[in-house]
PDB file of C-alpha atoms in Angstrom:
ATOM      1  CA  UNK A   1      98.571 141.049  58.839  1.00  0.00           C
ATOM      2  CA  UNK A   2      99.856 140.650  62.548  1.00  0.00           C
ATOM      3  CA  UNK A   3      96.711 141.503  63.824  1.00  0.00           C
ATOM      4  CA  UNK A   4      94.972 139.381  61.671  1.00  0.00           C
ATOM      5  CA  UNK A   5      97.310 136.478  62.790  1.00  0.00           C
ATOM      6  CA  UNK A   6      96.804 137.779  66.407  1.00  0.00           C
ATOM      7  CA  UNK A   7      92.980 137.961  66.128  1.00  0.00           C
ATOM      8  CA  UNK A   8      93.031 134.038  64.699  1.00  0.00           C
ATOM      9  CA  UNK A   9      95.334 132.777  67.886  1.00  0.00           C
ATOM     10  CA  UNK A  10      93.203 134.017  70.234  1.00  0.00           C
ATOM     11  CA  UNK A  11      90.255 132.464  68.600  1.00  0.00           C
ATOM     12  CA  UNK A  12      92.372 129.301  68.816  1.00  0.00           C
ATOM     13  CA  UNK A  13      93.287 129.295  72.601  1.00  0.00           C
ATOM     14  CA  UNK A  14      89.774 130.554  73.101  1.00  0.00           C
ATOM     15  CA  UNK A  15      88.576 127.370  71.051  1.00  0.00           C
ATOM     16  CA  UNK A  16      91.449 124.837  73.211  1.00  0.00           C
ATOM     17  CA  UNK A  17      89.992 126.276  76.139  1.00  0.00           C
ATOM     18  CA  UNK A  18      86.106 125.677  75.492  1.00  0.00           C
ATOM     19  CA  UNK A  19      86.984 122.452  74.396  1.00  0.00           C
ATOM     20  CA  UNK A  20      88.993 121.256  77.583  1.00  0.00           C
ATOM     21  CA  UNK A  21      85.485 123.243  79.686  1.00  0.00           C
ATOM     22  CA  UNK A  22      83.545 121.310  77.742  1.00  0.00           C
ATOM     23  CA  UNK A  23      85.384 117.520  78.042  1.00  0.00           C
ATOM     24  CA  UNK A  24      85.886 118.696  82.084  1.00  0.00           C
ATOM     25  CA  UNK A  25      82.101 118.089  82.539  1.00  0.00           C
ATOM     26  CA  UNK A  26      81.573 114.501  80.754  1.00  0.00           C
ATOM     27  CA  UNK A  27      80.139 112.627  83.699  1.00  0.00           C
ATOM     28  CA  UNK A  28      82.810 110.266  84.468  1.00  0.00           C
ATOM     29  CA  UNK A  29      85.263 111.586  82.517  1.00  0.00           C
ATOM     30  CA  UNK A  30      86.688 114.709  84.718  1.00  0.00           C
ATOM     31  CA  UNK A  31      90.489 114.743  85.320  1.00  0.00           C
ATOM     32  CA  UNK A  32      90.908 116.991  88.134  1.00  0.00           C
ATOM     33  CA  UNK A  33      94.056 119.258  88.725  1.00  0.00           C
ATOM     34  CA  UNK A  34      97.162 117.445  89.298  1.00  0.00           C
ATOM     35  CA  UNK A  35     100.243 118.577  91.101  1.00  0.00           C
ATOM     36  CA  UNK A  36     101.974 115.246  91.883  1.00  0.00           C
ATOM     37  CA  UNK A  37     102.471 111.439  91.100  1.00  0.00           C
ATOM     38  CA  UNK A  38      99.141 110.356  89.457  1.00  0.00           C
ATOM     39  CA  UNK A  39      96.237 107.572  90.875  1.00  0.00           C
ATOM     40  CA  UNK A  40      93.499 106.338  89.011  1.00  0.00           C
ATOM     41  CA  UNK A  41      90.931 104.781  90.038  1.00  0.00           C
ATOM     42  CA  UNK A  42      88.815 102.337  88.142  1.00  0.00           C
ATOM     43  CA  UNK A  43      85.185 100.653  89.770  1.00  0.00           C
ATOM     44  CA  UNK A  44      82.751 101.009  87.091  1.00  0.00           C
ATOM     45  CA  UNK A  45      83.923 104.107  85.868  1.00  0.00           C
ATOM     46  CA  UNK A  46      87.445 105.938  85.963  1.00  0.00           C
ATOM     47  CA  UNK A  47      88.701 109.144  88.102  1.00  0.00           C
ATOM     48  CA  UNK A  48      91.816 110.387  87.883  1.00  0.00           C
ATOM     49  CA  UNK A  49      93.655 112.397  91.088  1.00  0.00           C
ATOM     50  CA  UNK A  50      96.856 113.423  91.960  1.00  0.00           C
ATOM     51  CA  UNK A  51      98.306 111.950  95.311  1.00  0.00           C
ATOM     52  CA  UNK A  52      97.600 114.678  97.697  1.00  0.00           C
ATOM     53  CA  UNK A  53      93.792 114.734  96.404  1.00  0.00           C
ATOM     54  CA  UNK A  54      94.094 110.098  96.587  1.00  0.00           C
ATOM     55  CA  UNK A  55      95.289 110.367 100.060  1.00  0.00           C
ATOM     56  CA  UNK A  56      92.761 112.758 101.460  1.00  0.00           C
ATOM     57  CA  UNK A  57      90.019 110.503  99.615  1.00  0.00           C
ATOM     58  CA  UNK A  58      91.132 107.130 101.213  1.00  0.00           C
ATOM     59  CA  UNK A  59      91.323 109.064 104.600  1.00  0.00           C
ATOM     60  CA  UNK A  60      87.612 110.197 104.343  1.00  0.00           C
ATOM     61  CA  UNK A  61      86.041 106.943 102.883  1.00  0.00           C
ATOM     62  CA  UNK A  62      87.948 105.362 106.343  1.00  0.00           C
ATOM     63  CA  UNK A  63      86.567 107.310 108.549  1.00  0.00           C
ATOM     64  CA  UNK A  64      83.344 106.613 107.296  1.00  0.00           C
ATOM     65  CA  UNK A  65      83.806 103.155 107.791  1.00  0.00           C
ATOM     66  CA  UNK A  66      85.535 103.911 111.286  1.00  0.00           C
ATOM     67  CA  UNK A  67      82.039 105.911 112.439  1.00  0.00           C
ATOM     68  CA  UNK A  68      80.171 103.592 110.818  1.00  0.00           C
ATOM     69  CA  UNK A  69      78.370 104.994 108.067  1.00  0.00           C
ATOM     70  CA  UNK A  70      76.998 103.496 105.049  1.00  0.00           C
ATOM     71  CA  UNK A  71      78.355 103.992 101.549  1.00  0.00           C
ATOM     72  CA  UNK A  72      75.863 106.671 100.652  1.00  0.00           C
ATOM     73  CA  UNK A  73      77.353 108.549 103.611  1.00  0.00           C
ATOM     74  CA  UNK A  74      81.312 108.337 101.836  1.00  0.00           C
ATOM     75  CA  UNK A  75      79.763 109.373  98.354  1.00  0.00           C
ATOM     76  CA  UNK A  76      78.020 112.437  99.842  1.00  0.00           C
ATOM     77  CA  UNK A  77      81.191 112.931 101.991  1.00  0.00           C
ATOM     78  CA  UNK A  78      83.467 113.039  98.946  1.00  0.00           C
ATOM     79  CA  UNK A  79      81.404 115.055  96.733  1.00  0.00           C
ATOM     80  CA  UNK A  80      81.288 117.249  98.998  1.00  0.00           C
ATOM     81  CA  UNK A  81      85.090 117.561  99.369  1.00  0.00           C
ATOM     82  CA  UNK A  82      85.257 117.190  95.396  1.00  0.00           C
ATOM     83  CA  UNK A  83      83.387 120.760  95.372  1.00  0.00           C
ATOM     84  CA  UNK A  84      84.495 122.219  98.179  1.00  0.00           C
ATOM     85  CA  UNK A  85      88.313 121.922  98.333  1.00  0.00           C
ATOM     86  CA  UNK A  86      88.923 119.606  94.881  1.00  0.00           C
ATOM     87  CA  UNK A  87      89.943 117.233  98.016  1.00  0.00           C
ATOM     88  CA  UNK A  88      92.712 119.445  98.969  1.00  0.00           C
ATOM     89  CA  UNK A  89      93.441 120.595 102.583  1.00  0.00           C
ATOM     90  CA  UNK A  90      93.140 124.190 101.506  1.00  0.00           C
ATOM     91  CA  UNK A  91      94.451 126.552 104.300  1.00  0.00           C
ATOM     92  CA  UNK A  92      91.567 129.733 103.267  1.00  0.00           C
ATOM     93  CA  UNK A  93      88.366 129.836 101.462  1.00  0.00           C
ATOM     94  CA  UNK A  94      85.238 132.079 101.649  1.00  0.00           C
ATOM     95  CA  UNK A  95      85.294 134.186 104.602  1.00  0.00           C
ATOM     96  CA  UNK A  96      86.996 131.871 107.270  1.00  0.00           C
ATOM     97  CA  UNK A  97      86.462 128.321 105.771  1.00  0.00           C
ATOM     98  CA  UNK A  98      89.166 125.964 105.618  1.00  0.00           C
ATOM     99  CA  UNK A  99      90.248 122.140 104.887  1.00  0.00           C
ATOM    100  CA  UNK A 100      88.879 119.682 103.084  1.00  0.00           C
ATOM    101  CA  UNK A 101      85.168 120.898 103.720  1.00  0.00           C
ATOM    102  CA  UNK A 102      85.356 124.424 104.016  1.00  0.00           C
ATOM    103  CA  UNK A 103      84.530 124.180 107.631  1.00  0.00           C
ATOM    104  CA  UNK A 104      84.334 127.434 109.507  1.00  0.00           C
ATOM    105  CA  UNK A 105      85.685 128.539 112.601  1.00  0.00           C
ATOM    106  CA  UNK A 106      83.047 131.042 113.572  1.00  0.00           C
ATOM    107  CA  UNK A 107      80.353 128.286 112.813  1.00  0.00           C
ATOM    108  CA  UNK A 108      81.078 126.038 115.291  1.00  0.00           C
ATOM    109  CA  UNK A 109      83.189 123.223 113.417  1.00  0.00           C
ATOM    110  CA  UNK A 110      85.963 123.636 115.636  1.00  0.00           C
ATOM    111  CA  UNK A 111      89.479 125.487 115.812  1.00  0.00           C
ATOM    112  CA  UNK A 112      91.891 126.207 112.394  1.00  0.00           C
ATOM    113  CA  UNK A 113      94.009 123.243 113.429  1.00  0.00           C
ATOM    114  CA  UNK A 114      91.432 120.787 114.345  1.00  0.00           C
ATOM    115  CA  UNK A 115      89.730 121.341 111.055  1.00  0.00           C
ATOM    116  CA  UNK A 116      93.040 121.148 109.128  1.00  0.00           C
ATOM    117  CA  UNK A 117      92.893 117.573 110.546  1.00  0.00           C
ATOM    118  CA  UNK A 118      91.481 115.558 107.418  1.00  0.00           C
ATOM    119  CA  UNK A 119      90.305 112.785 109.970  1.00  0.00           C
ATOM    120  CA  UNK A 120      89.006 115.572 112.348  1.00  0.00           C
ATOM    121  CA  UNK A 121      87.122 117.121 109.696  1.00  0.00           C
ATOM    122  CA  UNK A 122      85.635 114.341 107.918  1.00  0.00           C
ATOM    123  CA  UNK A 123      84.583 112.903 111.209  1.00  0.00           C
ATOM    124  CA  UNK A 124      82.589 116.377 112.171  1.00  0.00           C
ATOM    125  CA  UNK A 125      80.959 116.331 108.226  1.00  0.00           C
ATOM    126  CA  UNK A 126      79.564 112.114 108.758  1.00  0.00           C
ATOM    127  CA  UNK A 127      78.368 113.598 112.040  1.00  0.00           C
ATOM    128  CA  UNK A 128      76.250 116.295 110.781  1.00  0.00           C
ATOM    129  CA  UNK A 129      75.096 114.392 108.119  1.00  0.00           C
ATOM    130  CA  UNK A 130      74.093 111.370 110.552  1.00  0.00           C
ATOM    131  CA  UNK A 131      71.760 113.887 112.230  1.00  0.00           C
ATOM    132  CA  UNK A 132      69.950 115.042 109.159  1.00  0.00           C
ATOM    133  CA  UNK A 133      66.700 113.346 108.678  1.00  0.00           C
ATOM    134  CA  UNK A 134      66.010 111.287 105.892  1.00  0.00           C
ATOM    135  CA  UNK A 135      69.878 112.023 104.335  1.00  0.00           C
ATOM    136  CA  UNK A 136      69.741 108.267 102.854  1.00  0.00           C
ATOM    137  CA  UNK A 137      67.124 109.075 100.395  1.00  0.00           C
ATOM    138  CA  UNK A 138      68.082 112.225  98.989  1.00  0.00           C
ATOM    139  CA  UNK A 139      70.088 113.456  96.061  1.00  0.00           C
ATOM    140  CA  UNK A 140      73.910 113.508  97.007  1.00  0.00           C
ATOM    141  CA  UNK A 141      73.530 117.334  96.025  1.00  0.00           C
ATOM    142  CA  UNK A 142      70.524 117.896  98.612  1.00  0.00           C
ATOM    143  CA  UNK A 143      72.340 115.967 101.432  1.00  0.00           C
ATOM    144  CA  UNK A 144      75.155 117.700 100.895  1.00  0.00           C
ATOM    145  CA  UNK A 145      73.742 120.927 101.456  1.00  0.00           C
ATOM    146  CA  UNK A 146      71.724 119.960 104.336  1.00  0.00           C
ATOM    147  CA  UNK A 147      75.242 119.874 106.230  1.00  0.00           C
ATOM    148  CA  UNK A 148      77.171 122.532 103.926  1.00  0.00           C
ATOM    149  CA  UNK A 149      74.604 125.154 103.706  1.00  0.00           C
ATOM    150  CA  UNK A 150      75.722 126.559 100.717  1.00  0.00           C
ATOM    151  CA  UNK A 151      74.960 129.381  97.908  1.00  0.00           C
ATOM    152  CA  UNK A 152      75.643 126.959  95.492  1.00  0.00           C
ATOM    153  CA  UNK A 153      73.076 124.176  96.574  1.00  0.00           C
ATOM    154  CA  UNK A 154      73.195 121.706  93.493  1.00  0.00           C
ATOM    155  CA  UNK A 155      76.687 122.213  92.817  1.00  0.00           C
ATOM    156  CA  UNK A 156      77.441 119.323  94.667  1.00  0.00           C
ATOM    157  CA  UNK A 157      75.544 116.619  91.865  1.00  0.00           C
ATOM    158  CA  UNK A 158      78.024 117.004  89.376  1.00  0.00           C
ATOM    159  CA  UNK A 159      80.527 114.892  91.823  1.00  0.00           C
ATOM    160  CA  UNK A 160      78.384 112.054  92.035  1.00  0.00           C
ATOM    161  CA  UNK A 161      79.871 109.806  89.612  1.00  0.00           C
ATOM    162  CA  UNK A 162      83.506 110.251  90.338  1.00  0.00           C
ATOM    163  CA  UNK A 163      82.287 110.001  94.164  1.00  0.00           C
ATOM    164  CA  UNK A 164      80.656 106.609  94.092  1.00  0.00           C
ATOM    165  CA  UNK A 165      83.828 105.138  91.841  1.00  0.00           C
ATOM    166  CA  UNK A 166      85.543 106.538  94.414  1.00  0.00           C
ATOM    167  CA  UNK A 167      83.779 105.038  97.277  1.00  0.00           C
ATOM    168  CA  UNK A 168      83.314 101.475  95.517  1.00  0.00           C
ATOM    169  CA  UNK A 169      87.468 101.203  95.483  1.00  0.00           C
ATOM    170  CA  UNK A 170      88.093 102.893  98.737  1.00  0.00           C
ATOM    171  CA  UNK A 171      84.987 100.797 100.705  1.00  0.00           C
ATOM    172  CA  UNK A 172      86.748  97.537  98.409  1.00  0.00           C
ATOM    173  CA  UNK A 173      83.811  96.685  96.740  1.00  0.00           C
ATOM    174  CA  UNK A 174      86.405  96.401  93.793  1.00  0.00           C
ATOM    175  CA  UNK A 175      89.936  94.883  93.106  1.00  0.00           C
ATOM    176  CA  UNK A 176      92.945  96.380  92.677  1.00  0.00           C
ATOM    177  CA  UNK A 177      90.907  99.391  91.814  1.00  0.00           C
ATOM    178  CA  UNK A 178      93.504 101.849  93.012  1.00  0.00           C
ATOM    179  CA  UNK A 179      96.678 102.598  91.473  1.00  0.00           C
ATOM    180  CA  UNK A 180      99.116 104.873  91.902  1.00  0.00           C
ATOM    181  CA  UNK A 181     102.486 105.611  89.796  1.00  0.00           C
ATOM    182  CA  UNK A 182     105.311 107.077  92.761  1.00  0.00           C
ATOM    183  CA  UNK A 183     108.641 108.287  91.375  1.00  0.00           C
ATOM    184  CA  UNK A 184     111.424 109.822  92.832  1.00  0.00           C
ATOM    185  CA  UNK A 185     113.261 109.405  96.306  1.00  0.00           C
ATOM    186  CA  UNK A 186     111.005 107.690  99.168  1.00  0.00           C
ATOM    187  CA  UNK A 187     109.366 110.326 101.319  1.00  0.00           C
ATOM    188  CA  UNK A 188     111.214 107.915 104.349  1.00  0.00           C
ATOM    189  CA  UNK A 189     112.746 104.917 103.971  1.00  0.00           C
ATOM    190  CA  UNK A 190     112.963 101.294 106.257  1.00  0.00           C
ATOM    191  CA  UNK A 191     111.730 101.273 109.866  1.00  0.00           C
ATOM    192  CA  UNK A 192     110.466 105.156 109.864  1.00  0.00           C
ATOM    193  CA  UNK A 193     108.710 104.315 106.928  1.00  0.00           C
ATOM    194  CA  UNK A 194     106.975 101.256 108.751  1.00  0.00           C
ATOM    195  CA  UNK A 195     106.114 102.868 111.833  1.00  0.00           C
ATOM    196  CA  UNK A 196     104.535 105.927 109.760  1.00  0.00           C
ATOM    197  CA  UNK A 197     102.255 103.666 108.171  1.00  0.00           C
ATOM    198  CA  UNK A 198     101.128 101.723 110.802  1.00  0.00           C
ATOM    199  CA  UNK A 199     100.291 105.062 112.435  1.00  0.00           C
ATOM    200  CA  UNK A 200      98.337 106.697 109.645  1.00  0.00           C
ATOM    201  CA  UNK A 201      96.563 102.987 109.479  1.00  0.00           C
ATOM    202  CA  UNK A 202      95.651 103.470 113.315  1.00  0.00           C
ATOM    203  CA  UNK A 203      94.256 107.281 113.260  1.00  0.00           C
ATOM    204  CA  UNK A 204      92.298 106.818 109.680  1.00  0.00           C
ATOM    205  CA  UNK A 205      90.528 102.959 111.513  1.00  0.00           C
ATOM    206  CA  UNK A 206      90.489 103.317 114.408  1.00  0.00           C
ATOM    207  CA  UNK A 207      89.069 100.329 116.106  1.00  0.00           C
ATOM    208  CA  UNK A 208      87.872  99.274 112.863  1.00  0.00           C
ATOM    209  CA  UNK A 209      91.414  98.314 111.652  1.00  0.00           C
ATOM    210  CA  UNK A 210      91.609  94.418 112.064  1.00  0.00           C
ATOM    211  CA  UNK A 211      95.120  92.900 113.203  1.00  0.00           C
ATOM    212  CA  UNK A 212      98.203  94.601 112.022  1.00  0.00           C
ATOM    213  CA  UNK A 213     101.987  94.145 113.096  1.00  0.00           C
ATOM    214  CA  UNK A 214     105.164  96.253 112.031  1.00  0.00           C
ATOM    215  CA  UNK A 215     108.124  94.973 110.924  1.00  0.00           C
ATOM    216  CA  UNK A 216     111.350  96.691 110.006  1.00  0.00           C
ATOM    217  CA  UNK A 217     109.995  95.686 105.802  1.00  0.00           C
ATOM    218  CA  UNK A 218     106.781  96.899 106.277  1.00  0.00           C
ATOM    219  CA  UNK A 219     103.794  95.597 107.896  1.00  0.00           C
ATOM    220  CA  UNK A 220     101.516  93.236 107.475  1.00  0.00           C
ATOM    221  CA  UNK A 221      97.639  93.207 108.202  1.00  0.00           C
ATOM    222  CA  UNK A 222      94.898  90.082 108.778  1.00  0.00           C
ATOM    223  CA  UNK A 223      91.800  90.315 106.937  1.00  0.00           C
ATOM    224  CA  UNK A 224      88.723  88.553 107.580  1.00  0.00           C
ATOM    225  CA  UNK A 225      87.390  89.072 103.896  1.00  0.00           C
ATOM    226  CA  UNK A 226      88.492  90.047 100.342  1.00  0.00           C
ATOM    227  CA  UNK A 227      86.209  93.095 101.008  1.00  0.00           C
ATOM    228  CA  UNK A 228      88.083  94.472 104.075  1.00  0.00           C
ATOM    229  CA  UNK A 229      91.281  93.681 102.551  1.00  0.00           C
ATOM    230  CA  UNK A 230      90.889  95.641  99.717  1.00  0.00           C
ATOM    231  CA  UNK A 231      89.812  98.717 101.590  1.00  0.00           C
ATOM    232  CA  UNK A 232      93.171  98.417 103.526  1.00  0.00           C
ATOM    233  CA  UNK A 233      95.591  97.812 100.338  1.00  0.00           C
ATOM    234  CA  UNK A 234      93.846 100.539  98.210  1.00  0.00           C
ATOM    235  CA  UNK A 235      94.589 102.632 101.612  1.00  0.00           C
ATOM    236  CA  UNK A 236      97.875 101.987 101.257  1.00  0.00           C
ATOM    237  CA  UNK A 237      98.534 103.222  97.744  1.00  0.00           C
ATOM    238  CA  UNK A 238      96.518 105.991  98.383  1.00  0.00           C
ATOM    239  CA  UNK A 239      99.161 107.096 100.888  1.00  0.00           C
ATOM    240  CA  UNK A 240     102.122 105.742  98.806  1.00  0.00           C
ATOM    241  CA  UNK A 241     103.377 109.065  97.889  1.00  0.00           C
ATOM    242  CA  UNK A 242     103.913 110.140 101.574  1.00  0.00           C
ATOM    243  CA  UNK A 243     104.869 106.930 102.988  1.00  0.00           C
ATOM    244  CA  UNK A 244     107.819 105.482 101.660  1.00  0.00           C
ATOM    245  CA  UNK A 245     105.637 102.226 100.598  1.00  0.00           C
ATOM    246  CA  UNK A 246     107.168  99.901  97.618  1.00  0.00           C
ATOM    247  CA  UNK A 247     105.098  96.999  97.086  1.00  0.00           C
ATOM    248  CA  UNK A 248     101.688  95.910  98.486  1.00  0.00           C
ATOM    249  CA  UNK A 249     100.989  92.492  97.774  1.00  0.00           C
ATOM    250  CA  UNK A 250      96.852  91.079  98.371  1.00  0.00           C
ATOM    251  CA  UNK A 251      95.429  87.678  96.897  1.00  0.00           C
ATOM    252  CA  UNK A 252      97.020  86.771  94.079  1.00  0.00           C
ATOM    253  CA  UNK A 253      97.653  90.669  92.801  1.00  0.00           C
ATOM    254  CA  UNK A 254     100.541  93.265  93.774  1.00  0.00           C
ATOM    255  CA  UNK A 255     101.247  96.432  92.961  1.00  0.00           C
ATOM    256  CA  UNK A 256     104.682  98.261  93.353  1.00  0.00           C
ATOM    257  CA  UNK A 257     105.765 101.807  93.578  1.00  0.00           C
ATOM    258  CA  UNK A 258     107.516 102.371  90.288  1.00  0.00           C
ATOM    259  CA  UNK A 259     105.236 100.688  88.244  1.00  0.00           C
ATOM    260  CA  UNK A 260     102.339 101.883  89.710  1.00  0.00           C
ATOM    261  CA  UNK A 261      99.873  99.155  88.452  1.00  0.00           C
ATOM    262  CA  UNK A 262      98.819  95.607  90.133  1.00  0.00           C
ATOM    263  CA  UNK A 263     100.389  92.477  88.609  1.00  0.00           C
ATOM    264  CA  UNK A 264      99.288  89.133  88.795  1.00  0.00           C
ATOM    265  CA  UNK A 265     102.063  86.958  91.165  1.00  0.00           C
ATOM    266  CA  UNK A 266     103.493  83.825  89.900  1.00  0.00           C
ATOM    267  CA  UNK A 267     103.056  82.370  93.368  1.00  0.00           C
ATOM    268  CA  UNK A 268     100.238  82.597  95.897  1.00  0.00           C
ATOM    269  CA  UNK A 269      99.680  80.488  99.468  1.00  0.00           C
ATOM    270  CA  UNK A 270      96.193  79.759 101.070  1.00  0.00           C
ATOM    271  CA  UNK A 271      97.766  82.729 103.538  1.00  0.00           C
ATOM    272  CA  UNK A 272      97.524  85.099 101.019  1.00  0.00           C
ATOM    273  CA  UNK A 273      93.310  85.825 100.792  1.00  0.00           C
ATOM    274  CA  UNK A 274      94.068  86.351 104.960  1.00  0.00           C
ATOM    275  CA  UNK A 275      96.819  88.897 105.425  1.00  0.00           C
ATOM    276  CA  UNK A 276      97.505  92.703 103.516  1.00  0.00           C
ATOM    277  CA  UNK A 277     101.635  92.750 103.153  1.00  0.00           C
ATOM    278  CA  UNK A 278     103.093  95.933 102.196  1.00  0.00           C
ATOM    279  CA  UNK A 279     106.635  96.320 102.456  1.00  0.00           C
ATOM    280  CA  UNK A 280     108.162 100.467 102.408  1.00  0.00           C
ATOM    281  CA  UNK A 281     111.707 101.622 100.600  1.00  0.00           C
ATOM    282  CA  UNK A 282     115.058 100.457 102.730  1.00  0.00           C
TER     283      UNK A 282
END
């Protein structure tokens, strides 16, 4: 009888397991591996990451816009990190490939450290890619391997859904696309807090980052457009987690640590289309 009862859970896990293989590959309906506070992101269609996977996303659809690069170019970058790394900053990999894009050493992408740099790393992918001819009509899968070389070549197709939902919040072609939930006790807390934002702001920009000023609260940065001031308050919660950030506050919408979701505010000013305010933990 107990190996009858054995035989019948194992069919049952087996069965759980298939099932969860199964759901995992639903084309816009993959839930990656999470290990911290959860983000989801919703731009015609929904992906769900943890923080560490958010924050390494937002960093590589900046410095796409930082070099330049269309939004084909962040949706083949991200896929590419999807399948790669899961958009962790893994520290191995096959042979000596490591980071975000399996980079490797011995290849030519540069030193362990430099490619353990997220920005350093997803600059050095756009780059390849900007040199492969004819990249912008291709399958994200084929462009992808143009640059990766891999011997999984069309592995890389199976991201493209979750990449370009991705890329539409991150490049702010949606609003308040981005949320993430961040509990616990700040990361850092008042001026540190500040002053490690408006340095991650700096390095992921770049020139590209319109006018910003720190304040012991927060900061606050000047927009031009809805657009450009969604990419940098979708930024922001990306790197709530890390950051000691609050409360981020664009248009009439905010969003706030705790919560983890953007509210309408009671009160808005003709100010508020211009400026990004984010204010950290004190």
């Amino acid at each position: 009888m107990k190996a009858v009862i054995g035989v019948f859970a194992s069919l049952a896990l087996i069965a759980v397991v298939s099932v969860f293989f199964v759901l995992s590959k639903v084309p816009g309906g993959i839930k990656l591996p999470r290990i911290g506070p959860e983000c989801t992101v919703r731009a015609d269609g929904e992906v769900t990451l943890d923080s560490v996977q958010m924050a390494n996303a937002a960093t590589i659809a900046a410095v796409g816009v930082r070099k330049e690069m269309p939004e084909q170019a962040v949706v083949v970058a991200l896929a590419t990190a999807l399948q790669e790394s899961k958009l962790e900053n893994l520290d191995d990999g096959d042979r000596d490939s490591v980071g975000l894009f399996q980079q490797r050493p011995s290849q030519g992408w540069g030193t362990f450290e430099q490619i353990k740099n997220p920005r350093y790393a997803a600059a050095k992918f756009y780059t390849a890619l900007r040199k492969v001819k004819g990249w912008e009509d291709m399958r994200v899968t084929d462009a992808a391997q143009k640059v990766q070389r891999s011997a999984y070549p069309n592995a890389y197709e199976k991201w493209a859904d979750e990449s370009r939902v991705l890329a539409r919040a991150l490049l702010g072609r949606a609003t308040g696309a981005v949320a993430c939930t961040v509990t616990g006790a700040p990361a850092v807390r008042g001026a540190a807090a500040a002053s490690a934002l408006m340095a991650g702001l700096k390095l992921d920009w770049g020139k590209k980052l319109d006018s910003a000023s720190e304040h012991a609260a927060g900061l606050t940065v000047s927009v031009s457009n809805p657009s450009s001031g969604w990419r940098y308050a979708h930024w922001l919660v990306s790197h709530a987690s890390a950051t000691g950030l609050e409360r981020v506050r664009f248009g009439a919408l905010e969003w706030t640590a705790p919560d983890g979701k953007w509210q309408q505010v009671t009160t808005t000013g003709a100010h508020d289309e211009g400026r990004v305010v984010a204010e950290v933990f004190n």
